[in-house]
Coordinates of C-alpha atoms in Angstrom, one line a residue:
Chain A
X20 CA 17.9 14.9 -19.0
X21 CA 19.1 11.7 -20.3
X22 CA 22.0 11.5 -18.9
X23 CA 21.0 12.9 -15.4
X24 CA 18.1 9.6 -15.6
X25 CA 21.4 7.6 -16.4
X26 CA 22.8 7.5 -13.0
X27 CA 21.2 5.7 -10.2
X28 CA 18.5 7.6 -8.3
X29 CA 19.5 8.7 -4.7
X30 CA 17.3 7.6 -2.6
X31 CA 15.1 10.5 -1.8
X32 CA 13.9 10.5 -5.3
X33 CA 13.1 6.9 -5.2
X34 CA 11.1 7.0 -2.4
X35 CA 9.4 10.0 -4.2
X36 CA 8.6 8.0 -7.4
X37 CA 7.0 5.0 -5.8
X38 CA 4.6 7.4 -3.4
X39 CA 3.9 9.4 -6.8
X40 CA 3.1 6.0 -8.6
X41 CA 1.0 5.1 -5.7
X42 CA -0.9 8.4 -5.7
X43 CA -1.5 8.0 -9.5
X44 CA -3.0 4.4 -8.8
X45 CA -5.4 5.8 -6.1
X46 CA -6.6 8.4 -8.9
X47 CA -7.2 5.8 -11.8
X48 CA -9.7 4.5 -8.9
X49 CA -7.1 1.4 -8.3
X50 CA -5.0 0.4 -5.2
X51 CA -1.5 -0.4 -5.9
X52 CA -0.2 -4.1 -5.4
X53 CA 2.1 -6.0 -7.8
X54 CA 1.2 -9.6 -6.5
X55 CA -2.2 -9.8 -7.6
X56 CA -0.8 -10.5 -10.7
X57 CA -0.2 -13.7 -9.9
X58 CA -3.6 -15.1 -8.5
X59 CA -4.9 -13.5 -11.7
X60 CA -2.7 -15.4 -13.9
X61 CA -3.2 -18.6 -11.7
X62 CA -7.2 -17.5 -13.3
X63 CA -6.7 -17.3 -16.6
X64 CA -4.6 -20.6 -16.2
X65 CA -8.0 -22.1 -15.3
X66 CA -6.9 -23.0 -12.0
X67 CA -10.6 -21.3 -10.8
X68 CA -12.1 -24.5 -12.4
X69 CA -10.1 -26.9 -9.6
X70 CA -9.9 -24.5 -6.5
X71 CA -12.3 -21.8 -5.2
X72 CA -9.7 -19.7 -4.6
X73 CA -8.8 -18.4 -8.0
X74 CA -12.4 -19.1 -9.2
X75 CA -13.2 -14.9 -9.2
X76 CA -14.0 -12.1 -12.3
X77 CA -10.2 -12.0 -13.3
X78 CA -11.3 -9.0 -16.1
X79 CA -11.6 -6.6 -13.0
X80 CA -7.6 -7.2 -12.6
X81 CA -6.7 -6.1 -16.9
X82 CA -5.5 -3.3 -15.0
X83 CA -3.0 -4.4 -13.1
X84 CA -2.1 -7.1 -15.8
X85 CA -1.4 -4.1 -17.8
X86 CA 0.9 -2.7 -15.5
X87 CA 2.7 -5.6 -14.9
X88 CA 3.1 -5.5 -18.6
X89 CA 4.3 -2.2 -18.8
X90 CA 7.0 -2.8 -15.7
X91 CA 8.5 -5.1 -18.0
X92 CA 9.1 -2.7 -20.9
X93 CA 10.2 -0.8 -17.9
X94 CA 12.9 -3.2 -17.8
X95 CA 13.6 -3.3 -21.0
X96 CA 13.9 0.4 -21.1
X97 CA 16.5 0.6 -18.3
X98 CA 18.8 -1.7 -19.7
X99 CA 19.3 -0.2 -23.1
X100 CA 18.6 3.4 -22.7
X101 CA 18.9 4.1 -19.0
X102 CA 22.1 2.0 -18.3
X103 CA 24.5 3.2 -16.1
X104 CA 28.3 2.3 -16.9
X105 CA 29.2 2.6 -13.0
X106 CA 29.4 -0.6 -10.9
X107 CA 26.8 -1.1 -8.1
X108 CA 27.4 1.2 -5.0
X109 CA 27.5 -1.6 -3.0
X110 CA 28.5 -1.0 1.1
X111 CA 32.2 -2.7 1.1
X112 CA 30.9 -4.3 4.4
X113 CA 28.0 -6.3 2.3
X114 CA 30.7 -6.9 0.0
X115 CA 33.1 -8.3 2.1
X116 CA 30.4 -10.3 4.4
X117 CA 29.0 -12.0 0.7
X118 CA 32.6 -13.0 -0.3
X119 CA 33.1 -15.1 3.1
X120 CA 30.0 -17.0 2.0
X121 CA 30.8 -17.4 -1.3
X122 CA 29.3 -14.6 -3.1
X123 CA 31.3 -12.8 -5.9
X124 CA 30.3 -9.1 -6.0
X125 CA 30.3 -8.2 -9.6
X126 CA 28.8 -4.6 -10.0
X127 CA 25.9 -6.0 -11.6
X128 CA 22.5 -5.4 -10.5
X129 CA 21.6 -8.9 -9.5
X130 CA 24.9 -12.2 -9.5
X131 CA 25.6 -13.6 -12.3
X132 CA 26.8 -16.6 -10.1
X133 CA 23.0 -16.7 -9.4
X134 CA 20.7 -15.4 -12.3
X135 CA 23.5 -15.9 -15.2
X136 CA 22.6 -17.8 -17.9
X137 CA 25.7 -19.7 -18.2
X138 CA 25.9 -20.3 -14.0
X139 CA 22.5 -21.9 -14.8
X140 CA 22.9 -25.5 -12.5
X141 CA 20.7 -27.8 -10.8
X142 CA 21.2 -26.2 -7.9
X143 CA 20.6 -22.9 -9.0
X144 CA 17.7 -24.0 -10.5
X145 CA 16.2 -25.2 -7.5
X146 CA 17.1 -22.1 -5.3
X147 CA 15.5 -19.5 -7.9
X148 CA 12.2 -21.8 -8.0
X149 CA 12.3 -22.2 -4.6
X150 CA 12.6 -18.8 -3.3
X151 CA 9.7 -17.7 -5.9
X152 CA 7.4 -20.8 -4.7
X153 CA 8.0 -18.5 -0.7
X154 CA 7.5 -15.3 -2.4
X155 CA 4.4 -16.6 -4.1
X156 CA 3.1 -18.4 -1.5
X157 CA 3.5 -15.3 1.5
X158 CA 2.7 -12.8 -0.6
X159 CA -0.5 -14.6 -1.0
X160 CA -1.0 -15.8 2.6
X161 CA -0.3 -12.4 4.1
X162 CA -2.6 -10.9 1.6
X163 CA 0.4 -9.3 -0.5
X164 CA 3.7 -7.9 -0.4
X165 CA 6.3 -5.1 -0.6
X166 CA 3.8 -2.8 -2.8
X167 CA 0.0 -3.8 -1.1
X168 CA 1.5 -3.9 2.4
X169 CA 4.6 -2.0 3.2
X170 CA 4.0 1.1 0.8
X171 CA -0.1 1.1 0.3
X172 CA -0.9 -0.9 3.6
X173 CA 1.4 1.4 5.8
X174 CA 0.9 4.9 4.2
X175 CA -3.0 4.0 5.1
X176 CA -2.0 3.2 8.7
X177 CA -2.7 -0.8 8.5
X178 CA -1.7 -2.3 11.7
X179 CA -2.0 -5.9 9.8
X180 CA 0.3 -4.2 7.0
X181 CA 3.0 -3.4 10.0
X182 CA 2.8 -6.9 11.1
X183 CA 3.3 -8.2 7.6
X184 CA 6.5 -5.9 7.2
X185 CA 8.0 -7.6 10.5
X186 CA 7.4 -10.8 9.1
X187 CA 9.3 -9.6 5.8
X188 CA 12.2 -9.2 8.4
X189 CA 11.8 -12.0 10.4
X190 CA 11.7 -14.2 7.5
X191 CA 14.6 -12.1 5.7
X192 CA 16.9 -12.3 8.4
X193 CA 16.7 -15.8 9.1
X194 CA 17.2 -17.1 5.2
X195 CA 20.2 -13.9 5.0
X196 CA 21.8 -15.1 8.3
X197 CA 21.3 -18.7 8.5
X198 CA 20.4 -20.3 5.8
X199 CA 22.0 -18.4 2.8
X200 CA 25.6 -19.1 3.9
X201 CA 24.4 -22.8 3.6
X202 CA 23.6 -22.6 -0.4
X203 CA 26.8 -20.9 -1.9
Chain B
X17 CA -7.1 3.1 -25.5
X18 CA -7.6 3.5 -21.9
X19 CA -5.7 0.4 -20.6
X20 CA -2.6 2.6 -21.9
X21 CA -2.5 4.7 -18.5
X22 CA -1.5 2.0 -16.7
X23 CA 1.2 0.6 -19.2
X24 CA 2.6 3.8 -19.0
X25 CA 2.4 3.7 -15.0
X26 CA 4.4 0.5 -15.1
X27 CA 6.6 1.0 -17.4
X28 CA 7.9 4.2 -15.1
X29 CA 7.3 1.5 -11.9
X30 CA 9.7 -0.9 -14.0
X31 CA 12.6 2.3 -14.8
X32 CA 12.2 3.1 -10.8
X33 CA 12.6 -0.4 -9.9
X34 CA 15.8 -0.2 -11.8
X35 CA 17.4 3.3 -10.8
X36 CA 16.6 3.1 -7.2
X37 CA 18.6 -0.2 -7.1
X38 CA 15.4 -2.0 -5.2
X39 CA 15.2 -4.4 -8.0
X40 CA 19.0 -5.4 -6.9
X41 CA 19.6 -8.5 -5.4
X42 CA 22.5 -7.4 -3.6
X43 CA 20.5 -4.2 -2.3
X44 CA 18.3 -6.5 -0.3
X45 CA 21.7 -8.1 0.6
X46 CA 22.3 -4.9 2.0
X47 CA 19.4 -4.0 3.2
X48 CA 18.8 -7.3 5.6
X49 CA 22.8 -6.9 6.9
X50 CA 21.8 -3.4 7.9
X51 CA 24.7 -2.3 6.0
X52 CA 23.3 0.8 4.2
X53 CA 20.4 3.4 4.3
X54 CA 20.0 3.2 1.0
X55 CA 16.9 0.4 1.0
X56 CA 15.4 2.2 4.2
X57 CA 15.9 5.6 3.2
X58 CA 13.5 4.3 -0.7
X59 CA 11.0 2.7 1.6
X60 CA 11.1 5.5 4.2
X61 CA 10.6 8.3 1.7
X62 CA 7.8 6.2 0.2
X63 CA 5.8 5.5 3.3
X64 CA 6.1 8.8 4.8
X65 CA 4.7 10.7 1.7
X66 CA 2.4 8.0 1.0
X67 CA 0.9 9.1 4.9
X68 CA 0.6 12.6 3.6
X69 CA -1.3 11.3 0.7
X70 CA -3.5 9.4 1.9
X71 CA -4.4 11.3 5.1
X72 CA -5.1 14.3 2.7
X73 CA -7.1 12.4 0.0
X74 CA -9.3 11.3 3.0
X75 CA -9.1 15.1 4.6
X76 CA -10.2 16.9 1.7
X77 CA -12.5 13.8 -0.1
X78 CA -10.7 13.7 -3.1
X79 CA -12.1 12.0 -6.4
X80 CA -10.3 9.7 -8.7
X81 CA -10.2 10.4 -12.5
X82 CA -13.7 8.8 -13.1
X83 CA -15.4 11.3 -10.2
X84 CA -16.0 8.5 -7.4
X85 CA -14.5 8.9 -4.2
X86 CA -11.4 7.4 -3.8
X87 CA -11.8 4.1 -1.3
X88 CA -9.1 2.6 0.8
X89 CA -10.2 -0.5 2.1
X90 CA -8.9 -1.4 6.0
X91 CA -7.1 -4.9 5.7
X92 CA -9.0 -7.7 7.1
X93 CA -8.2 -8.4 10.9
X94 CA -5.8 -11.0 13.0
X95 CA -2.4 -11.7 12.8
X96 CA -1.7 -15.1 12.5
X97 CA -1.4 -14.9 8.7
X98 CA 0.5 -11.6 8.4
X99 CA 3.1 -12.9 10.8
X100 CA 3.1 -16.4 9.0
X101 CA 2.8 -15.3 5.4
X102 CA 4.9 -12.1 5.9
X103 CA 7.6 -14.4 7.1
X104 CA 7.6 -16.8 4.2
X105 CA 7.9 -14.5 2.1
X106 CA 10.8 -12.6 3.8
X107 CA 12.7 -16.3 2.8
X108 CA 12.0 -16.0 -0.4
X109 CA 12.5 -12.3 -1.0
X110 CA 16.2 -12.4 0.6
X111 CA 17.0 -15.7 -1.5
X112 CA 15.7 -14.0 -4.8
X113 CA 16.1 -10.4 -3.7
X114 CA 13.3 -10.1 -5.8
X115 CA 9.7 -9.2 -4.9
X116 CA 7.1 -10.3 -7.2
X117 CA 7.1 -6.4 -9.0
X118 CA 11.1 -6.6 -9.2
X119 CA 10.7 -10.5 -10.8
X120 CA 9.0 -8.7 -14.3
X121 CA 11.0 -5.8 -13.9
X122 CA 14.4 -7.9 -14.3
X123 CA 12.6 -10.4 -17.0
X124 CA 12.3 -7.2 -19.1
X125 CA 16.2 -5.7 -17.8
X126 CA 17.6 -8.8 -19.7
X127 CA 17.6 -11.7 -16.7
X128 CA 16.1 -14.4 -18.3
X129 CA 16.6 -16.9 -15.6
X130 CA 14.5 -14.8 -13.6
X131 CA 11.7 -16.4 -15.3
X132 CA 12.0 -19.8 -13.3
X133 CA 11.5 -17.6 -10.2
X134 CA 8.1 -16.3 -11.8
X135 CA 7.3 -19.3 -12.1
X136 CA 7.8 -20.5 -8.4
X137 CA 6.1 -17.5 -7.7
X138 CA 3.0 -18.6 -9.7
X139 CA 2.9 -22.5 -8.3
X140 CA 3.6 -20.7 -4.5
X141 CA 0.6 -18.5 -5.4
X142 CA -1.7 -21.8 -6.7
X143 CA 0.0 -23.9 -3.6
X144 CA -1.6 -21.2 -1.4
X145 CA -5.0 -21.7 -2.7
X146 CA -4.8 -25.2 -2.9
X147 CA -4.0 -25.3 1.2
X148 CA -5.8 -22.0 2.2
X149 CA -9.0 -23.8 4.4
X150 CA -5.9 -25.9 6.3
X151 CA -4.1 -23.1 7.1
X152 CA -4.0 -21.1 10.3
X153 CA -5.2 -17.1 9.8

């Protein structure tokens, strides 16, 4: 069992997962949607006291606080039990298209030219905070992201939810096409 | 402890995260070069069952665990901020490659760094509030 939960998921069984952890949300009573989180802890920063915004009952949201808790150890789980000794099966056209702007493919789940510890520059810096300021910022503007809109939003039919997940590509294929070949 | 349900619920969020590859930054790579089905065939799989699920909860009036009836609230109207928002975050998702479920996900799978996009994420989020009324929606 182990070892079969070792290897990377095909897709199909992926896909199944998150529509099963979805399901199990809807029968706790809750709706799933990771970015929440982050007006919540906004909250208990006491950033309700200085705009209206986050000024709301953040105790209704433990929930979801405790999930984001328990994706974490989720983390922590993959890496030292679940971890797969095969390199990424990344498409060799991806690969090639990220070494002509200056991406190294390393078989790692995320670059350590990006996200490594010792790659850690200014400039890094500064691209890492400021893609999570856009992610923060539309996830909150559009009312939430990949979980709230393009799995919950969608499976309930939301025409705003569809329109959210074109902006998701709009947005993703201007920064993956244009701008990304700029920073590297 | 009842909380505990929803640890656990994360925690096996967090392991699919991982095993599916969506918590990859070079899967979104991918995924926004059109270069595999893998990302489309997660989201594809996940949407079309969620359908199923949801059109049958409705169908048949199904309870959650506490007995209500489960509620699925439409999303407010317009389009200005879905567009707008959705797009901004699209930036930042194929910068990061990380959505803000993925961001926790790879705090806990070892990527410390991933911690300065949290918190961008968090002073986005607070940005957002701080702007809201001067915003189109």
């Amino acid at each position: 069992m182990l070892e079969f939960l070792k290897q990377p998921w095909p897709w199909y069984i992926s896909g199944i997962s998150i529509a099963a952890v979805m399901v199990v949300l809807l029968y706790f009573g809750k709706s799933f949607g990771f970015s929440s989180n982050l007006k919540t802890l906004c909250t208990i920063a006491g950033a309700g006291k200085k705009v209206s915004f986050f000024d709301f009952e953040w105790k209704t949201q433990k929930w979801n606080l405790l999930f984001l808790i328990g994706s974490i150890l989720g983390g922590i789980i993959s890496a030292n039990l679940l971890k797969s000794d095969a390199p990424l099966q990344l498409s060799p056209a991806t690969i090639n298209d990220l070494s002509a702007v200056g991406v190294h493919f390393d078989g790692q789940l995320n670059p350590e030219q990006l996200y490594g510890m010792h790659a850690l520059s200014i400039k890094n810096l500064l691209l890492l905070l400021t893609g999570g300021l856009l992610v923060g910022f539309g996830s909150r503007y559009a009312g939430g992201c990949t979980s709230g809109h393009a799995i919950s939003g969608l499976s309930n039919l939301q025409l705003p939810s569809l329109l959210v997940v074109i902006g998701f590509f709009a947005g993703g294929l201007i920064m993956t096409h244009l701008l990304l070949p700029l920073f590297f | 402890m009842k909380g505990f349900r929803f640890v656990l619920a994360g925690l096996i969020f967090g392991i699919i995260m991982v095993k599916s590859e969506a918590a990859s930054w070079y899967r979104i790579q991918e995924m926004f070069r059109f270069q595999s089905f893998h990302m489309y065939g997660i989201i594809g799989t996940a949407v079309t069952l969620g359908t199923l699920a949801v059109y049958l909860i409705k169908r048949f009036r199904i309870n959650d665990s506490e007995g209500n009836a489960i509620v699925l609230n439409d999303k407010d109207k317009g389009w200005k901020k879905y567009i707008i928002g959705g797009l901004v975050f699209g930036l930042g998702w194929a910068l990061t490659g990380a959505c803000p479920g993925p961001m926790f996900v790879n705090i806990g799978y070892g990527y410390i760094t991933m911690i300065i996009v949290v918190a961008g994420a968090l002073l986005g989020t607070y940005l957002y509030g701080l702007l809201k009324s001067r915003l189109p929606h």
